[in-house]
mmCIF file of C-alpha atoms in Angstrom:
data_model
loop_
_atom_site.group_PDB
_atom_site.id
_atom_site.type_symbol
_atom_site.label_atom_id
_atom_site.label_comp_id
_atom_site.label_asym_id
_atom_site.label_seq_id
_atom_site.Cartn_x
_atom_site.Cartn_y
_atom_site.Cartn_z
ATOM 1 C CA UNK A 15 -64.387 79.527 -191.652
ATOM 2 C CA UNK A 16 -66.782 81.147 -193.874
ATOM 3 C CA UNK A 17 -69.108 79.381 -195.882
ATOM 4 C CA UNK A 18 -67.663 79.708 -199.721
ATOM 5 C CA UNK A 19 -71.141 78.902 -200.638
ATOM 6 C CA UNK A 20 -73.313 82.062 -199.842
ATOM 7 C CA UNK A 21 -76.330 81.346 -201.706
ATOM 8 C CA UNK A 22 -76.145 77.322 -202.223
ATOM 9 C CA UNK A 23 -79.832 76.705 -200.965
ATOM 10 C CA UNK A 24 -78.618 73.617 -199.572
ATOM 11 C CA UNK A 25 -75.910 74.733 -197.234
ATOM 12 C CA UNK A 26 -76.662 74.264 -193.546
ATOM 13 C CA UNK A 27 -76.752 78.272 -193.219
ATOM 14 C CA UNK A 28 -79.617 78.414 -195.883
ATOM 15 C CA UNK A 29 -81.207 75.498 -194.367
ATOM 16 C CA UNK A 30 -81.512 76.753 -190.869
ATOM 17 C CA UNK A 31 -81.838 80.521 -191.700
ATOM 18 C CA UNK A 32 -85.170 79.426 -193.846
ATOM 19 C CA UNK A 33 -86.658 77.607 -190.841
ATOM 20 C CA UNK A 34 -85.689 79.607 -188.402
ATOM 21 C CA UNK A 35 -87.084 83.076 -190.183
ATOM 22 C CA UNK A 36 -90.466 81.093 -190.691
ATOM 23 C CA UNK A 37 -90.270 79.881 -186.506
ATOM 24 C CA UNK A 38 -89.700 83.652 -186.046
ATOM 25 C CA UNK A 39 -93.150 84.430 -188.048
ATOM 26 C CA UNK A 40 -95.243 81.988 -186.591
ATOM 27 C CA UNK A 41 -93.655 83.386 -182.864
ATOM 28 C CA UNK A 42 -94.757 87.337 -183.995
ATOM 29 C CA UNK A 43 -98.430 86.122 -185.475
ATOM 30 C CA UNK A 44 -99.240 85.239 -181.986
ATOM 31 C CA UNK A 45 -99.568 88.848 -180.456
ATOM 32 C CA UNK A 46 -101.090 89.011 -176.853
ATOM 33 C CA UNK A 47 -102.965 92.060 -175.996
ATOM 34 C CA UNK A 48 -99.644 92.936 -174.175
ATOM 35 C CA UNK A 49 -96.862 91.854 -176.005
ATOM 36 C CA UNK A 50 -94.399 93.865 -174.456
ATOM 37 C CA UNK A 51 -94.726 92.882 -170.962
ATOM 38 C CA UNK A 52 -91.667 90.810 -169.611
ATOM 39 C CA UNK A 53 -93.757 87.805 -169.034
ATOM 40 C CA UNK A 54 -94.687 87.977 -173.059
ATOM 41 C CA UNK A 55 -91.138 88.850 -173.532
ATOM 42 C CA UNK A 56 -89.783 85.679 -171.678
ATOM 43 C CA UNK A 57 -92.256 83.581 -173.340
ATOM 44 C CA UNK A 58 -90.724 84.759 -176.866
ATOM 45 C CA UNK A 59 -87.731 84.399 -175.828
ATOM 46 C CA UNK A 60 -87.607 80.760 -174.469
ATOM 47 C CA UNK A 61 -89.999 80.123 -177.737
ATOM 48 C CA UNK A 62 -87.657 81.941 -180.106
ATOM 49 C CA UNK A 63 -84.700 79.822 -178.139
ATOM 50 C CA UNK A 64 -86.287 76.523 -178.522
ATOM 51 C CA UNK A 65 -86.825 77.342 -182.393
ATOM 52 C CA UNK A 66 -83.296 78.154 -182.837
ATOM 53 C CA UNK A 67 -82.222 75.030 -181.442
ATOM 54 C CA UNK A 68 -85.262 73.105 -183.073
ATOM 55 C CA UNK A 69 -84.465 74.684 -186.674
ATOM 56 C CA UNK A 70 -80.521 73.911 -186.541
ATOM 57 C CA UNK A 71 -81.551 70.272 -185.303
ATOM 58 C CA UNK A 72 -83.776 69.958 -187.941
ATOM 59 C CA UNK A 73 -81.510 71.198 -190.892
ATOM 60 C CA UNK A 74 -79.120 68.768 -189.713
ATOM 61 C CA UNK A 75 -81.640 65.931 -189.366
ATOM 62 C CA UNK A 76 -80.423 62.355 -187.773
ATOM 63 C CA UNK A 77 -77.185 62.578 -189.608
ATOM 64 C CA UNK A 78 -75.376 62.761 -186.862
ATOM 65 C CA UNK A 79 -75.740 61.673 -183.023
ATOM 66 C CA UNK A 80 -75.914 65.108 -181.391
ATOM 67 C CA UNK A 81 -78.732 66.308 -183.459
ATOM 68 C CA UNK A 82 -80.844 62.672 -183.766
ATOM 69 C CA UNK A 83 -80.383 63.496 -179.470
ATOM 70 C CA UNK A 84 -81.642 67.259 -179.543
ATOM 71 C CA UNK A 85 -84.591 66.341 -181.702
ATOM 72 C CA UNK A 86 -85.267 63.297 -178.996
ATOM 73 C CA UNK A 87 -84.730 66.113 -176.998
ATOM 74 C CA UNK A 88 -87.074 68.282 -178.075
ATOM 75 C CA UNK A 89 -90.015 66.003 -179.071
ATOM 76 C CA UNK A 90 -89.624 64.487 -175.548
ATOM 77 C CA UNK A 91 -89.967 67.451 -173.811
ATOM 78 C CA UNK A 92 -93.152 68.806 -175.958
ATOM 79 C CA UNK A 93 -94.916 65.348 -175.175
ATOM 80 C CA UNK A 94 -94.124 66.173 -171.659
ATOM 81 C CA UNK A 95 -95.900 69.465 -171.775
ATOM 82 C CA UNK A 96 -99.533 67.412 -173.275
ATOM 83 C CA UNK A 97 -98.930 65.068 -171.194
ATOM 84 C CA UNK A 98 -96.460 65.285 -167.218
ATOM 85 C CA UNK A 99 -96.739 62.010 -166.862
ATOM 86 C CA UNK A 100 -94.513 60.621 -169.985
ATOM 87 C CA UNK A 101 -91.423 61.714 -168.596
ATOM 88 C CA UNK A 102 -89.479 58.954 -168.348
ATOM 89 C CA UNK A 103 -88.700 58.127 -171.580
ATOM 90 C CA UNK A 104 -85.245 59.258 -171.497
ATOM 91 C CA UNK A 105 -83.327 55.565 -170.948
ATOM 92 C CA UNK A 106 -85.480 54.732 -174.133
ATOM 93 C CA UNK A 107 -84.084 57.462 -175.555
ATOM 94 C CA UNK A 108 -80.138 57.014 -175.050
ATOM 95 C CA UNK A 109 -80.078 53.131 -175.546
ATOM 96 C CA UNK A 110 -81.936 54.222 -178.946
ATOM 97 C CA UNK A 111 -78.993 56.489 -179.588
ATOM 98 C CA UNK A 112 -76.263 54.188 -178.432
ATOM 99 C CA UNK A 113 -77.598 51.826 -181.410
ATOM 100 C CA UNK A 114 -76.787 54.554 -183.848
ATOM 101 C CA UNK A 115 -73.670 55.739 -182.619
ATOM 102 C CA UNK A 116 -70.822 54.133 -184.795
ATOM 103 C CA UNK A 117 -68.947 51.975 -182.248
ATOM 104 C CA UNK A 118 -71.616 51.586 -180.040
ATOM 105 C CA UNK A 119 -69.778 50.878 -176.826
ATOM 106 C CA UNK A 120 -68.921 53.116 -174.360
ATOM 107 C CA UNK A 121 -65.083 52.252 -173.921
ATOM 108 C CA UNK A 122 -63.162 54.520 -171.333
ATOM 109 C CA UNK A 123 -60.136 51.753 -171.367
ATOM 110 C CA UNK A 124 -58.146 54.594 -174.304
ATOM 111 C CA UNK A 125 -58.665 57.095 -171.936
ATOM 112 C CA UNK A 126 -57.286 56.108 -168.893
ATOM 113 C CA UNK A 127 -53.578 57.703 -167.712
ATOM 114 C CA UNK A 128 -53.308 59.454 -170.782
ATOM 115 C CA UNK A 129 -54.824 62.769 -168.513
ATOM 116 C CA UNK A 130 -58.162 64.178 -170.033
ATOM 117 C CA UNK A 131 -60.954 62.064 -168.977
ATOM 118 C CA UNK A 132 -62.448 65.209 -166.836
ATOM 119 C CA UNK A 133 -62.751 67.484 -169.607
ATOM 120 C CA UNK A 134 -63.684 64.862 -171.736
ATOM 121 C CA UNK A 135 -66.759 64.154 -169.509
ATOM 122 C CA UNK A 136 -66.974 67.846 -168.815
ATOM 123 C CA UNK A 137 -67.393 68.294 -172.916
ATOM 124 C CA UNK A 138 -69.865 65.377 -172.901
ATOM 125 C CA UNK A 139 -72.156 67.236 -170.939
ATOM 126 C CA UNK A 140 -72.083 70.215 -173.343
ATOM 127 C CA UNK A 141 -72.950 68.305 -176.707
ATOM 128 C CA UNK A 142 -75.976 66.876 -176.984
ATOM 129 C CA UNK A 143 -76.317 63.066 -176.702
ATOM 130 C CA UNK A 144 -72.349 63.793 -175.375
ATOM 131 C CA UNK A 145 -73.035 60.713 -172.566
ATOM 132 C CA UNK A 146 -72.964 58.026 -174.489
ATOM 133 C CA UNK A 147 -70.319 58.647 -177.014
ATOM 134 C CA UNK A 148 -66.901 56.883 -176.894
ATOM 135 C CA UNK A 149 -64.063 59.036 -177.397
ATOM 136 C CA UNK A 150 -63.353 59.082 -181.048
ATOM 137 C CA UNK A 151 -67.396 60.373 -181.882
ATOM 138 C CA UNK A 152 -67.446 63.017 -178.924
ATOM 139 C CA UNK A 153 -64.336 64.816 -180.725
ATOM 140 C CA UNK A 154 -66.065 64.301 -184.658
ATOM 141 C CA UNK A 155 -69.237 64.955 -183.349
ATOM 142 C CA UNK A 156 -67.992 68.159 -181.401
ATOM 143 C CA UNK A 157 -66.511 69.608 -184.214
ATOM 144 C CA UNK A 158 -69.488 69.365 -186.356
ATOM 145 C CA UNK A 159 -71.780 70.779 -183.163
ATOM 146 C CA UNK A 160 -69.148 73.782 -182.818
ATOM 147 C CA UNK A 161 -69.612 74.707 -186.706
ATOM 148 C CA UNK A 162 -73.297 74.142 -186.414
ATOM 149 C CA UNK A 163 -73.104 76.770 -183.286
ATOM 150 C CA UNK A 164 -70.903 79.204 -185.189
ATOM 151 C CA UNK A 165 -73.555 79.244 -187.505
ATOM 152 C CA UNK A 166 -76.826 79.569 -185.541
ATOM 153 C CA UNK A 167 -74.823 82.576 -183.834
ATOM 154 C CA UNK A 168 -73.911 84.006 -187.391
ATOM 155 C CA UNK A 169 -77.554 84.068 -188.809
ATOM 156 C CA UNK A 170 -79.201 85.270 -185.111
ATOM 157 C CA UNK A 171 -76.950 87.705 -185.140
ATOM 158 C CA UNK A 172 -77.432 88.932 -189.050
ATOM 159 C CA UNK A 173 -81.391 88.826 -188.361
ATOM 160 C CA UNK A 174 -81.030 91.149 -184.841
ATOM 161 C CA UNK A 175 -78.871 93.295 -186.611
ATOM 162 C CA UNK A 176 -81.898 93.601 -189.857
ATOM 163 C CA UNK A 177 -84.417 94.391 -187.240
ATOM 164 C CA UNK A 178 -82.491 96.575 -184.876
ATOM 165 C CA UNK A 179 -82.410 99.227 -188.024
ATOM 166 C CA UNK B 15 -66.495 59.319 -191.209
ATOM 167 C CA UNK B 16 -63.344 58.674 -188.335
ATOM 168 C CA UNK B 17 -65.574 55.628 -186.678
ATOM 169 C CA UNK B 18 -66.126 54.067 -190.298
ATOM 170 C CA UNK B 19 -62.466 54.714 -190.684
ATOM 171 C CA UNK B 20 -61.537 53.041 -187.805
ATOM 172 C CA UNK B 21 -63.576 49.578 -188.828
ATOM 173 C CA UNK B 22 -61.770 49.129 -191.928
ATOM 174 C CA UNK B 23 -57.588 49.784 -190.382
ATOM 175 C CA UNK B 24 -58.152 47.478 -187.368
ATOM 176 C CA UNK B 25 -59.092 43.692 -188.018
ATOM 177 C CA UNK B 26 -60.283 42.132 -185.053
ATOM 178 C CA UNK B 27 -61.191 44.858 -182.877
ATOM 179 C CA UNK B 28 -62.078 47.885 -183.091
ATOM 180 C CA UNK B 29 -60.061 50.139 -181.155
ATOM 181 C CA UNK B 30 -59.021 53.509 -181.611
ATOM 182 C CA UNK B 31 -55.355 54.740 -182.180
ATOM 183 C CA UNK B 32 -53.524 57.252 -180.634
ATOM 184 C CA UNK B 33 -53.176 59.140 -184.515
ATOM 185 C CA UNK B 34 -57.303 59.370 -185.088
ATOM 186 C CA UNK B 35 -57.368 61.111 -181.834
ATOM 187 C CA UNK B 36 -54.145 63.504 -182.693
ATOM 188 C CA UNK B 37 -55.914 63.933 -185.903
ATOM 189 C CA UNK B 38 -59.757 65.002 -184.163
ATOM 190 C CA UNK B 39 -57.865 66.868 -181.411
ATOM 191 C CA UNK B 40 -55.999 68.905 -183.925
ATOM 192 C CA UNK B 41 -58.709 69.451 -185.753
ATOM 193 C CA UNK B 42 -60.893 70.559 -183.024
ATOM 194 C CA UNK B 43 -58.454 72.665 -182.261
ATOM 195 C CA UNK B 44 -58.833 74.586 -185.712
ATOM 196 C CA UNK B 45 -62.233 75.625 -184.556
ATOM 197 C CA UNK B 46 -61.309 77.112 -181.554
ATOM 198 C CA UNK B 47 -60.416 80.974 -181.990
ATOM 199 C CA UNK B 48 -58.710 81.021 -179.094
ATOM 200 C CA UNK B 49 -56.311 77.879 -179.966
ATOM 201 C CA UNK B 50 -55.853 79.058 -183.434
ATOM 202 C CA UNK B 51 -52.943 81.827 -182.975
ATOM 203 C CA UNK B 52 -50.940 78.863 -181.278
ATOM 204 C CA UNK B 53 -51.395 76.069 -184.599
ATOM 205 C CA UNK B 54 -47.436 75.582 -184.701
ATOM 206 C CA UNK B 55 -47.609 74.934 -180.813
ATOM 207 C CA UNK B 56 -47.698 71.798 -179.206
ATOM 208 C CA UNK B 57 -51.353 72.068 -177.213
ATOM 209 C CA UNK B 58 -51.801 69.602 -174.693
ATOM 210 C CA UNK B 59 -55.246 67.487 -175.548
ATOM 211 C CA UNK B 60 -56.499 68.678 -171.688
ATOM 212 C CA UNK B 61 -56.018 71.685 -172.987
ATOM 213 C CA UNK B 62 -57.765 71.681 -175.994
ATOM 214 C CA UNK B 63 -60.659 69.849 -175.110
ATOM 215 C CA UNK B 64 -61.027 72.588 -171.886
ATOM 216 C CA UNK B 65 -60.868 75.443 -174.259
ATOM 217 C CA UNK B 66 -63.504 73.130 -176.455
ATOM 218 C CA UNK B 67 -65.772 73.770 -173.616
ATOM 219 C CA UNK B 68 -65.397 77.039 -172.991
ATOM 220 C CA UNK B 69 -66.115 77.791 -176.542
ATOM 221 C CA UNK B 70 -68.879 75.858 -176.264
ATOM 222 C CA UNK B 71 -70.591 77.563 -173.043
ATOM 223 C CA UNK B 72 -69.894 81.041 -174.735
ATOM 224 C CA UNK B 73 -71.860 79.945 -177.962
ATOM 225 C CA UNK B 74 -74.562 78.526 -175.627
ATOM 226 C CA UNK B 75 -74.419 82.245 -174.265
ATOM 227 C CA UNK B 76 -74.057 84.216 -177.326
ATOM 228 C CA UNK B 77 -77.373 82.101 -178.804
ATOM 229 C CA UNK B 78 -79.258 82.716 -175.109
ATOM 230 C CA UNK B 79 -78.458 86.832 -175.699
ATOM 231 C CA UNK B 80 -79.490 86.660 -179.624
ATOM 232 C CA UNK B 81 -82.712 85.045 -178.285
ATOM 233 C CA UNK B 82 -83.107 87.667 -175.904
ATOM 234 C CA UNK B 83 -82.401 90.517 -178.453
ATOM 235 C CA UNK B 84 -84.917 88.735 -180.603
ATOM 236 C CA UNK B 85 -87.446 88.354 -177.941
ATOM 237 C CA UNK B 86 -87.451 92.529 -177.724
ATOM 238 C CA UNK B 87 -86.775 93.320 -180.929
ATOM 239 C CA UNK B 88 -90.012 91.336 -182.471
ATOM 240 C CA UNK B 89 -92.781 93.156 -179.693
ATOM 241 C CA UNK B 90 -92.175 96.465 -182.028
ATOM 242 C CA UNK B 91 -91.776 95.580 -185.416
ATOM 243 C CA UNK B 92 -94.954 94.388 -187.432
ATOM 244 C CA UNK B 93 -94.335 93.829 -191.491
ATOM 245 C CA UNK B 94 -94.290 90.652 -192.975
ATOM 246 C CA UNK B 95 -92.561 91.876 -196.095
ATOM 247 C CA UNK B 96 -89.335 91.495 -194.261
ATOM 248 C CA UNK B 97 -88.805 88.347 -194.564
ATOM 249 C CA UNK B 98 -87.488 87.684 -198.311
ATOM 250 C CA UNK B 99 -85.214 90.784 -197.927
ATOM 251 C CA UNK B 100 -83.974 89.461 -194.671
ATOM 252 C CA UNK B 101 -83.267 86.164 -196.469
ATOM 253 C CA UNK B 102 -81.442 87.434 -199.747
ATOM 254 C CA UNK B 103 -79.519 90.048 -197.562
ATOM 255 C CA UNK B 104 -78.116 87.406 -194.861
ATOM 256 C CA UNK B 105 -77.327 85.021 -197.922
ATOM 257 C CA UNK B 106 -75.712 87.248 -199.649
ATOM 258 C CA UNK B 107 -73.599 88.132 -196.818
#
């Protein structure tokens, strides 16, 4: 399912690839005396991590409930590090979502005897913001996450590849 | 879109028919590499939606390993200039 549109600047690939490569700058400027010593190493890597997720969250914006979650996510849990004691915002947070979410209640009367309402919850722990989705938004909203994913992957794997040469 | 379509086929309220949810399932099932040999077959929903999650852990995995990768490759390499060539090359495909 390649994108047709290689160098539209306003594809989701372009979007996130942009933001991610600067994220990856701003992560190299900040060179410790040792930066090769597998503390420094983990501490790229869980930064480098958090701006892939960050950057594909952001090119995606609030348009849709799993990334308007991982940016709650993510803002949540960098207030946390200022400050340990805000951490209970999360109920906020998912009532806040629930709003935005298109049918806005959680109805499990569909799923009942028609046999999938254990991977259905399984897959609502995977996508972000998954809990309080009904049915009908966990599958749209998974297929947009998945292409999203395929994505990230793609352009990670494209900018490895450039700097393992 | 499917929740907007939803509002405007049902009158009173707003359920959701068994067809939207053939139609998402199916086309979940699309995405899925390992689901798309077997498009003419009749996947079970379970089934899909299991194989949904397993693609989904893998990409999880496949995004923690790239970040890893990343994390090593960036301690050696030091230019700046790389960036616009990385950009044009990876757009260009």
């Amino acid at each position: 399912m390649n994108n047709p549109h290689h160098l539209n600047p306003t594809s989701l690939k372009s979007r996130f690839t942009t933001r991610f490569l600067r994220a990856l700058t701003k992560i190299r400027a900040q060179k410790p005396i040792s930066s090769s010593s597998p503390t420094e190493i983990f501490r790229r890597y869980r930064r480098i991590k958090v701006a892939a997720d960050k950057s594909m969250a952001y090119s995606v914006r609030s348009r849709r409930i799993w990334s308007r979650a991982m940016l709650w996510k993510l803002r949540s849990r960098s207030y946390r590090r200022q400050d340990p004691c805000s951490g209970r915002r999360s109920g906020k947070t998912n009532q806040a979502i629930m709003k935005k979410s298109s049918n806005g209640n959680i109805t499990r009367r569909r799923e009942d005897g028609v046999g999938f309402v254990e991977e259905a919850d399984e897959l609502r722990q995977l996508v972000p913001g998954g809990e309080t989705m009904n049915l009908c938004n966990l599958l749209d909203e998974t297929a947009h996450y998945i292409k999203c994913l395929t994505t990230q992957v793609q352009v990670m794997k494209k900018i490895a590849d450039f700097y393992s040469f | 879109m499917s929740g907007r379509r939803s509002r405007s086929k049902q009158s009173s309220v707003s359920s959701i028919t068994d067809d939207q949810i053939a139609d998402l399932v199916s086309k979940l099932q699309h995405l899925i590499p390992e689901l798309r040999r077997r498009r003419f077959d009749k996947v079970s929903t379970s089934k899909v939606l299991q194989e949904t999650c397993n693609y989904i852990r893998s990409l999880h995995r496949e995004v923690e390993d790239l970040s890893d990768r990343l994390s090593q490759l960036l301690a050696s390499t030091d230019s700046d200039s790389d960036q616009a060539a990385i950009i044009r090359s990876l757009l260009m495909q």
